[in-house]
Amino acid sequence: MAYEEIKQRLRGSIAPVITPFDSEGNIDFETMKKLIDWQIESGSHGISVTGTSGEPSSLTIEERKRVMETAKKAVNGRVPFIPATGSTNHAETLELTKFAQEIGADAAMVIVPYYNRPSQQALYKHFKAVADSVDIPIIIYNIPGRTAVNLEVRTMARLVEDCPNIIGVKESNKDFEHVNRVLLYCGRNFLLFSGIELLCYPMLAIGGAGSISATANVAPAKVAEMHNAWFEGDVKRAQDLHFELMELNDILFMETNPGPVKAALGMMGKITPKLRLPLDLPSEEIQEKIRQTLVKYNLLTEVTS
């Protein structure tokens, strides 16, 4: 299968949509559909679910499948749909990635397994087995701050050489030298997405394809506009938006994602601000800072108690 067509479509701001819960902690599928509509109407270039922002480790396998299926139907082909299908469990990753193919996802995003800290050879075997199990494109998700292991560039390049459907990576990696070498060794046409908010613009500047940024949950139009400006050649506008978004980026990561994002969306009236334990909403002090920042960005019309 040729993957060039989908590689051309997978560009810009891919919004990693949160999983909304009701006050009892059940998945609120109707609200999720509304969030996806809002994202697409706001200009997001793609939709992802059940990634870090979607609290996948708090969901059962069946819940993850239902979220993926519901989101696929809500997107309805308007933009690319890239569910996250990875897990620390190899068999679960295979099952979820195959399910993504069954429901017609445009690609699947597969995280480096967390907690168990596999070797580079074990990571190679894991990702190759996943890629070999499906025909859809695979985007690796490398987030060493949460997985406690980094997928090294040489390992990634080996996977790209051996697995034609591994077409890109979401790099939530603060090591910008590493990120540069991804494109050097995996090829300049390899899709590089930023998962670090303050590196979204810099990654575009070295040839990145876009970002999969939690901030897009809260300010989808601004995040999409930054990418549009860059792709249209308006470098000054893209730079201005990069710096304009910086304070919002910072406030949304004062505690573990997606706690601040869900607090913000709750203040904006988009969701019931609920997480499943062991995650929780940020402290009242941080929530007040979030509220003030939302007002500053015209995402709230007034400060409410």
Tab-separated table of C-alpha atoms in Angstrom:
chain	number	residue	atom	x	y	z
A	1	MET	CA	0.000	0.000	0.000
A	2	ALA	CA	1.218	3.501	-0.850
A	3	TYR	CA	1.163	5.926	2.039
A	4	GLU	CA	2.092	9.150	0.257
A	5	GLU	CA	-1.501	10.395	-0.037
A	6	ILE	CA	-2.230	10.165	3.679
A	7	LYS	CA	1.181	11.664	4.451
A	8	GLN	CA	0.155	14.747	2.498
A	9	ARG	CA	-3.101	15.011	4.461
A	10	LEU	CA	-1.564	14.551	7.909
A	11	ARG	CA	-0.403	18.122	8.394
A	12	GLY	CA	-1.037	20.946	10.819
A	13	SER	CA	-2.774	20.899	14.177
A	14	ILE	CA	-3.994	17.414	15.093
A	15	ALA	CA	-6.144	17.993	18.179
A	16	PRO	CA	-5.688	15.329	20.909
A	17	VAL	CA	-9.258	15.514	22.200
A	18	ILE	CA	-9.841	14.807	25.886
A	19	THR	CA	-12.228	12.075	27.051
A	20	PRO	CA	-15.140	13.881	28.748
A	21	PHE	CA	-16.768	12.261	31.757
A	22	ASP	CA	-20.047	13.062	33.450
A	23	SER	CA	-20.274	13.853	37.170
A	24	GLU	CA	-20.362	10.113	37.938
A	25	GLY	CA	-17.209	9.393	35.949
A	26	ASN	CA	-18.934	7.762	32.977
A	27	ILE	CA	-17.812	8.663	29.467
A	28	ASP	CA	-19.964	11.476	28.077
A	29	PHE	CA	-20.172	10.506	24.417
A	30	GLU	CA	-22.555	13.279	23.420
A	31	THR	CA	-20.191	15.905	24.781
A	32	MET	CA	-17.306	14.224	22.965
A	33	LYS	CA	-19.171	14.580	19.667
A	34	LYS	CA	-19.719	18.272	20.391
A	35	LEU	CA	-16.037	18.749	21.197
A	36	ILE	CA	-15.047	17.127	17.905
A	37	ASP	CA	-17.482	19.328	15.962
A	38	TRP	CA	-16.070	22.412	17.713
A	39	GLN	CA	-12.522	21.350	16.916
A	40	ILE	CA	-13.233	20.892	13.223
A	41	GLU	CA	-15.280	24.087	12.996
A	42	SER	CA	-12.392	25.931	14.690
A	43	GLY	CA	-9.958	24.810	11.997
A	44	SER	CA	-8.139	21.848	13.542
A	45	HIS	CA	-6.557	19.818	10.764
A	46	GLY	CA	-7.096	16.406	12.340
A	47	ILE	CA	-8.534	14.617	15.367
A	48	SER	CA	-6.901	12.160	17.740
A	49	VAL	CA	-8.440	10.472	20.777
A	50	THR	CA	-7.250	8.218	23.635
A	51	GLY	CA	-3.782	9.737	23.685
A	52	THR	CA	-2.286	11.255	26.818
A	53	SER	CA	-4.945	13.976	26.943
A	54	GLY	CA	-7.618	11.284	26.636
A	55	GLU	CA	-6.604	9.432	29.843
A	56	PRO	CA	-6.232	6.039	28.146
A	57	SER	CA	-4.813	4.312	31.214
A	58	SER	CA	-8.060	5.193	33.030
A	59	LEU	CA	-10.173	3.479	30.369
A	60	THR	CA	-10.937	-0.184	29.831
A	61	ILE	CA	-10.118	-1.749	26.470
A	62	GLU	CA	-13.810	-1.749	25.557
A	63	GLU	CA	-14.140	1.911	26.571
A	64	ARG	CA	-11.178	2.828	24.403
A	65	LYS	CA	-12.745	1.023	21.475
A	66	ARG	CA	-16.060	2.770	21.995
A	67	VAL	CA	-14.376	6.181	22.232
A	68	MET	CA	-12.479	5.459	19.014
A	69	GLU	CA	-15.585	4.272	17.200
A	70	THR	CA	-17.700	7.205	18.387
A	71	ALA	CA	-15.000	9.696	17.420
A	72	LYS	CA	-14.550	8.125	13.977
A	73	LYS	CA	-18.265	8.531	13.286
A	74	ALA	CA	-18.253	12.104	14.625
A	75	VAL	CA	-15.311	13.094	12.442
A	76	ASN	CA	-17.119	11.572	9.449
A	77	GLY	CA	-14.202	12.016	7.084
A	78	ARG	CA	-14.025	15.795	7.467
A	79	VAL	CA	-10.396	15.666	8.627
A	80	PRO	CA	-7.929	12.825	9.224
A	81	PHE	CA	-8.629	10.662	12.271
A	82	ILE	CA	-5.668	9.245	14.198
A	83	PRO	CA	-6.619	7.388	17.402
A	84	ALA	CA	-3.926	6.486	19.893
A	85	THR	CA	-3.790	2.713	20.292
A	86	GLY	CA	-0.710	2.076	22.395
A	87	SER	CA	-0.413	0.514	25.810
A	88	THR	CA	2.251	-0.853	28.096
A	89	ASN	CA	0.744	-4.252	27.201
A	90	HIS	CA	1.827	-5.605	23.811
A	91	ALA	CA	-1.279	-7.726	23.188
A	92	GLU	CA	-3.582	-4.805	24.019
A	93	THR	CA	-1.649	-2.588	21.614
A	94	LEU	CA	-2.074	-5.128	18.838
A	95	GLU	CA	-5.790	-5.463	19.573
A	96	LEU	CA	-6.445	-1.717	19.635
A	97	THR	CA	-4.359	-1.008	16.541
A	98	LYS	CA	-6.174	-3.704	14.591
A	99	PHE	CA	-9.465	-2.216	15.795
A	100	ALA	CA	-8.383	1.201	14.517
A	101	GLN	CA	-7.886	-0.357	11.104
A	102	GLU	CA	-11.271	-2.111	11.289
A	103	ILE	CA	-13.151	1.143	11.906
A	104	GLY	CA	-11.356	2.963	9.112
A	105	ALA	CA	-8.916	5.202	10.992
A	106	ASP	CA	-6.519	7.094	8.753
A	107	ALA	CA	-3.568	6.130	10.966
A	108	ALA	CA	-2.850	4.903	14.485
A	109	MET	CA	-0.597	6.559	17.025
A	110	VAL	CA	1.329	4.079	19.169
A	111	ILE	CA	3.106	5.180	22.332
A	112	VAL	CA	6.453	3.856	23.522
A	113	PRO	CA	5.417	1.386	26.258
A	114	TYR	CA	5.518	3.005	29.666
A	115	TYR	CA	6.587	1.765	33.115
A	116	ASN	CA	8.407	-1.408	32.027
A	117	ARG	CA	11.384	0.416	30.413
A	118	PRO	CA	12.178	-1.936	27.505
A	119	SER	CA	15.544	-2.022	25.758
A	120	GLN	CA	15.987	-0.549	22.273
A	121	GLN	CA	15.897	-4.029	20.761
A	122	ALA	CA	12.679	-4.822	22.626
A	123	LEU	CA	11.178	-1.529	21.419
A	124	TYR	CA	12.148	-2.430	17.867
A	125	LYS	CA	10.438	-5.817	18.156
A	126	HIS	CA	7.328	-4.262	19.724
A	127	PHE	CA	6.826	-1.589	17.072
A	128	LYS	CA	7.686	-3.894	14.187
A	129	ALA	CA	5.120	-6.447	15.358
A	130	VAL	CA	2.474	-3.725	15.638
A	131	ALA	CA	3.290	-2.283	12.214
A	132	ASP	CA	3.318	-5.740	10.620
A	133	SER	CA	-0.114	-6.530	12.082
A	134	VAL	CA	-1.945	-3.817	10.113
A	135	ASP	CA	-1.915	-2.003	6.794
A	136	ILE	CA	-2.769	1.457	8.108
A	137	PRO	CA	-0.026	4.023	8.764
A	138	ILE	CA	1.608	4.112	12.197
A	139	ILE	CA	2.781	7.234	13.998
A	140	ILE	CA	5.130	6.484	16.869
A	141	TYR	CA	4.535	8.463	20.067
A	142	ASN	CA	7.789	9.156	21.893
A	143	ILE	CA	7.279	10.810	25.299
A	144	PRO	CA	10.220	9.875	27.529
A	145	GLY	CA	9.054	12.121	30.365
A	146	ARG	CA	6.092	9.799	30.897
A	147	THR	CA	7.394	6.463	29.654
A	148	ALA	CA	10.815	6.564	31.356
A	149	VAL	CA	12.487	5.385	28.144
A	150	ASN	CA	13.452	7.216	24.961
A	151	LEU	CA	13.086	5.630	21.541
A	152	GLU	CA	16.506	6.431	20.177
A	153	VAL	CA	16.897	7.878	16.701
A	154	ARG	CA	18.841	4.906	15.350
A	155	THR	CA	16.101	2.534	16.539
A	156	MET	CA	13.469	4.729	14.917
A	157	ALA	CA	15.416	4.853	11.656
A	158	ARG	CA	15.715	1.071	11.674
A	159	LEU	CA	11.949	0.775	12.114
A	160	VAL	CA	11.296	3.229	9.292
A	161	GLU	CA	13.560	1.232	6.991
A	162	ASP	CA	11.928	-2.092	7.871
A	163	CYS	CA	8.283	-0.989	8.212
A	164	PRO	CA	6.913	1.043	5.269
A	165	ASN	CA	3.757	1.953	7.203
A	166	ILE	CA	5.662	3.702	10.014
A	167	ILE	CA	5.333	7.171	8.534
A	168	GLY	CA	5.905	9.570	11.408
A	169	VAL	CA	6.458	10.333	15.054
A	170	LYS	CA	4.941	12.543	17.712
A	171	GLU	CA	7.977	13.773	19.628
A	172	SER	CA	7.184	14.909	23.160
A	173	ASN	CA	10.887	15.237	23.637
A	174	LYS	CA	12.566	18.362	25.000
A	175	ASP	CA	15.885	17.299	23.483
A	176	PHE	CA	15.821	19.394	20.312
A	177	GLU	CA	19.068	17.843	19.084
A	178	HIS	CA	17.301	14.457	19.153
A	179	VAL	CA	14.366	15.927	17.227
A	180	ASN	CA	16.648	17.322	14.518
A	181	ARG	CA	18.322	13.958	14.111
A	182	VAL	CA	14.943	12.261	13.646
A	183	LEU	CA	14.563	14.019	10.299
A	184	LEU	CA	18.235	13.544	9.456
A	185	TYR	CA	18.174	9.768	9.928
A	186	CYS	CA	14.527	8.936	9.194
A	187	GLY	CA	14.308	11.180	6.124
A	188	ARG	CA	13.090	14.699	5.518
A	189	ASN	CA	9.708	13.358	4.352
A	190	PHE	CA	9.161	11.530	7.668
A	191	LEU	CA	6.251	13.168	9.499
A	192	LEU	CA	7.496	14.947	12.616
A	193	PHE	CA	4.785	16.184	15.000
A	194	SER	CA	5.520	18.182	18.131
A	195	GLY	CA	4.006	17.086	21.412
A	196	ILE	CA	5.855	19.798	23.352
A	197	GLU	CA	3.854	23.018	23.169
A	198	LEU	CA	6.810	25.397	23.179
A	199	LEU	CA	8.441	23.401	20.374
A	200	CYS	CA	5.458	23.390	17.996
A	201	TYR	CA	6.751	26.333	15.989
A	202	PRO	CA	10.462	25.372	16.137
A	203	MET	CA	9.648	21.902	14.823
A	204	LEU	CA	7.794	23.440	11.881
A	205	ALA	CA	10.893	25.524	11.165
A	206	ILE	CA	13.093	22.432	10.706
A	207	GLY	CA	10.547	20.694	8.470
A	208	GLY	CA	7.995	19.265	10.886
A	209	ALA	CA	4.521	18.291	9.733
A	210	GLY	CA	2.623	19.906	12.616
A	211	SER	CA	1.736	19.318	16.227
A	212	ILE	CA	-0.452	17.171	18.441
A	213	SER	CA	-0.785	19.711	21.220
A	214	ALA	CA	-2.958	19.576	24.334
A	215	THR	CA	-3.420	23.343	24.059
A	216	ALA	CA	-5.533	22.730	20.961
A	217	ASN	CA	-8.204	21.401	23.317
A	218	VAL	CA	-8.657	24.912	24.716
A	219	ALA	CA	-7.651	27.260	21.876
A	220	PRO	CA	-8.072	25.236	18.679
A	221	ALA	CA	-8.454	28.234	16.368
A	222	LYS	CA	-5.224	29.920	17.519
A	223	VAL	CA	-3.199	26.717	17.344
A	224	ALA	CA	-4.537	25.958	13.856
A	225	GLU	CA	-3.913	29.553	12.766
A	226	MET	CA	-0.243	29.308	13.729
A	227	HIS	CA	0.153	26.292	11.465
A	228	ASN	CA	-1.801	27.919	8.643
A	229	ALA	CA	0.388	31.021	8.832
A	230	TRP	CA	3.528	28.904	8.616
A	231	PHE	CA	2.301	26.812	5.699
A	232	GLU	CA	1.199	29.986	3.884
A	233	GLY	CA	4.675	31.462	4.289
A	234	ASP	CA	3.702	34.139	6.799
A	235	VAL	CA	6.637	33.511	9.109
A	236	LYS	CA	6.152	36.671	11.151
A	237	ARG	CA	2.513	35.789	11.916
A	238	ALA	CA	3.469	32.225	12.864
A	239	GLN	CA	6.176	33.546	15.199
A	240	ASP	CA	3.784	36.047	16.749
A	241	LEU	CA	1.217	33.328	17.432
A	242	HIS	CA	3.918	31.074	18.888
A	243	PHE	CA	4.740	33.705	21.490
A	244	GLU	CA	1.108	34.707	21.960
A	245	LEU	CA	0.246	31.116	22.940
A	246	MET	CA	3.178	30.692	25.307
A	247	GLU	CA	1.489	31.888	28.515
A	248	LEU	CA	-1.527	29.669	27.842
A	249	ASN	CA	0.761	26.719	27.135
A	250	ASP	CA	2.556	27.273	30.425
A	251	ILE	CA	-0.605	27.524	32.538
A	252	LEU	CA	-2.067	24.344	31.026
A	253	PHE	CA	0.967	22.362	32.204
A	254	MET	CA	1.310	23.657	35.736
A	255	GLU	CA	-0.005	20.256	36.837
A	256	THR	CA	-0.243	16.943	35.051
A	257	ASN	CA	-2.108	16.967	31.721
A	258	PRO	CA	-5.089	16.780	31.238
A	259	GLY	CA	-6.054	18.156	34.666
A	260	PRO	CA	-5.552	21.842	33.804
A	261	VAL	CA	-7.049	21.366	30.329
A	262	LYS	CA	-10.195	19.811	31.772
A	263	ALA	CA	-10.427	22.563	34.382
A	264	ALA	CA	-10.195	25.154	31.604
A	265	LEU	CA	-12.798	23.424	29.441
A	266	GLY	CA	-15.080	23.227	32.445
A	267	MET	CA	-14.755	26.976	33.017
A	268	MET	CA	-15.518	27.513	29.324
A	269	GLY	CA	-18.719	25.473	29.659
A	270	LYS	CA	-17.533	22.768	27.268
A	271	ILE	CA	-17.432	19.806	29.671
A	272	THR	CA	-18.075	18.641	33.196
A	273	PRO	CA	-14.543	19.018	34.640
A	274	LYS	CA	-14.078	15.458	35.809
A	275	LEU	CA	-11.070	13.109	35.732
A	276	ARG	CA	-10.746	9.528	36.879
A	277	LEU	CA	-8.415	8.764	39.739
A	278	PRO	CA	-5.487	8.625	40.145
A	279	LEU	CA	-5.626	11.887	38.135
A	280	ASP	CA	-7.533	14.876	39.467
A	281	LEU	CA	-8.194	18.544	38.822
A	282	PRO	CA	-5.440	21.008	39.763
A	283	SER	CA	-5.406	22.905	43.036
A	284	GLU	CA	-7.734	25.847	43.608
A	285	GLU	CA	-4.778	28.201	43.393
A	286	ILE	CA	-3.817	26.909	39.957
A	287	GLN	CA	-7.451	26.873	38.830
A	288	GLU	CA	-7.660	30.566	39.655
A	289	LYS	CA	-4.557	31.202	37.543
A	290	ILE	CA	-6.151	29.217	34.714
A	291	ARG	CA	-9.324	31.277	35.030
A	292	GLN	CA	-7.411	34.554	34.881
A	293	THR	CA	-5.452	33.352	31.859
A	294	LEU	CA	-8.608	32.304	30.011
A	295	VAL	CA	-10.006	35.796	30.553
A	296	LYS	CA	-6.784	37.293	29.178
A	297	TYR	CA	-7.102	35.154	26.057
A	298	ASN	CA	-10.796	36.065	25.625
A	299	LEU	CA	-11.774	32.438	26.222
A	300	LEU	CA	-13.898	33.554	29.183
A	301	THR	CA	-15.873	36.773	29.154
A	302	GLU	CA	-15.465	37.405	32.865
A	303	VAL	CA	-13.896	35.940	35.971
A	304	THR	CA	-16.390	33.734	37.812
A	305	SER	CA	-16.084	32.292	41.272
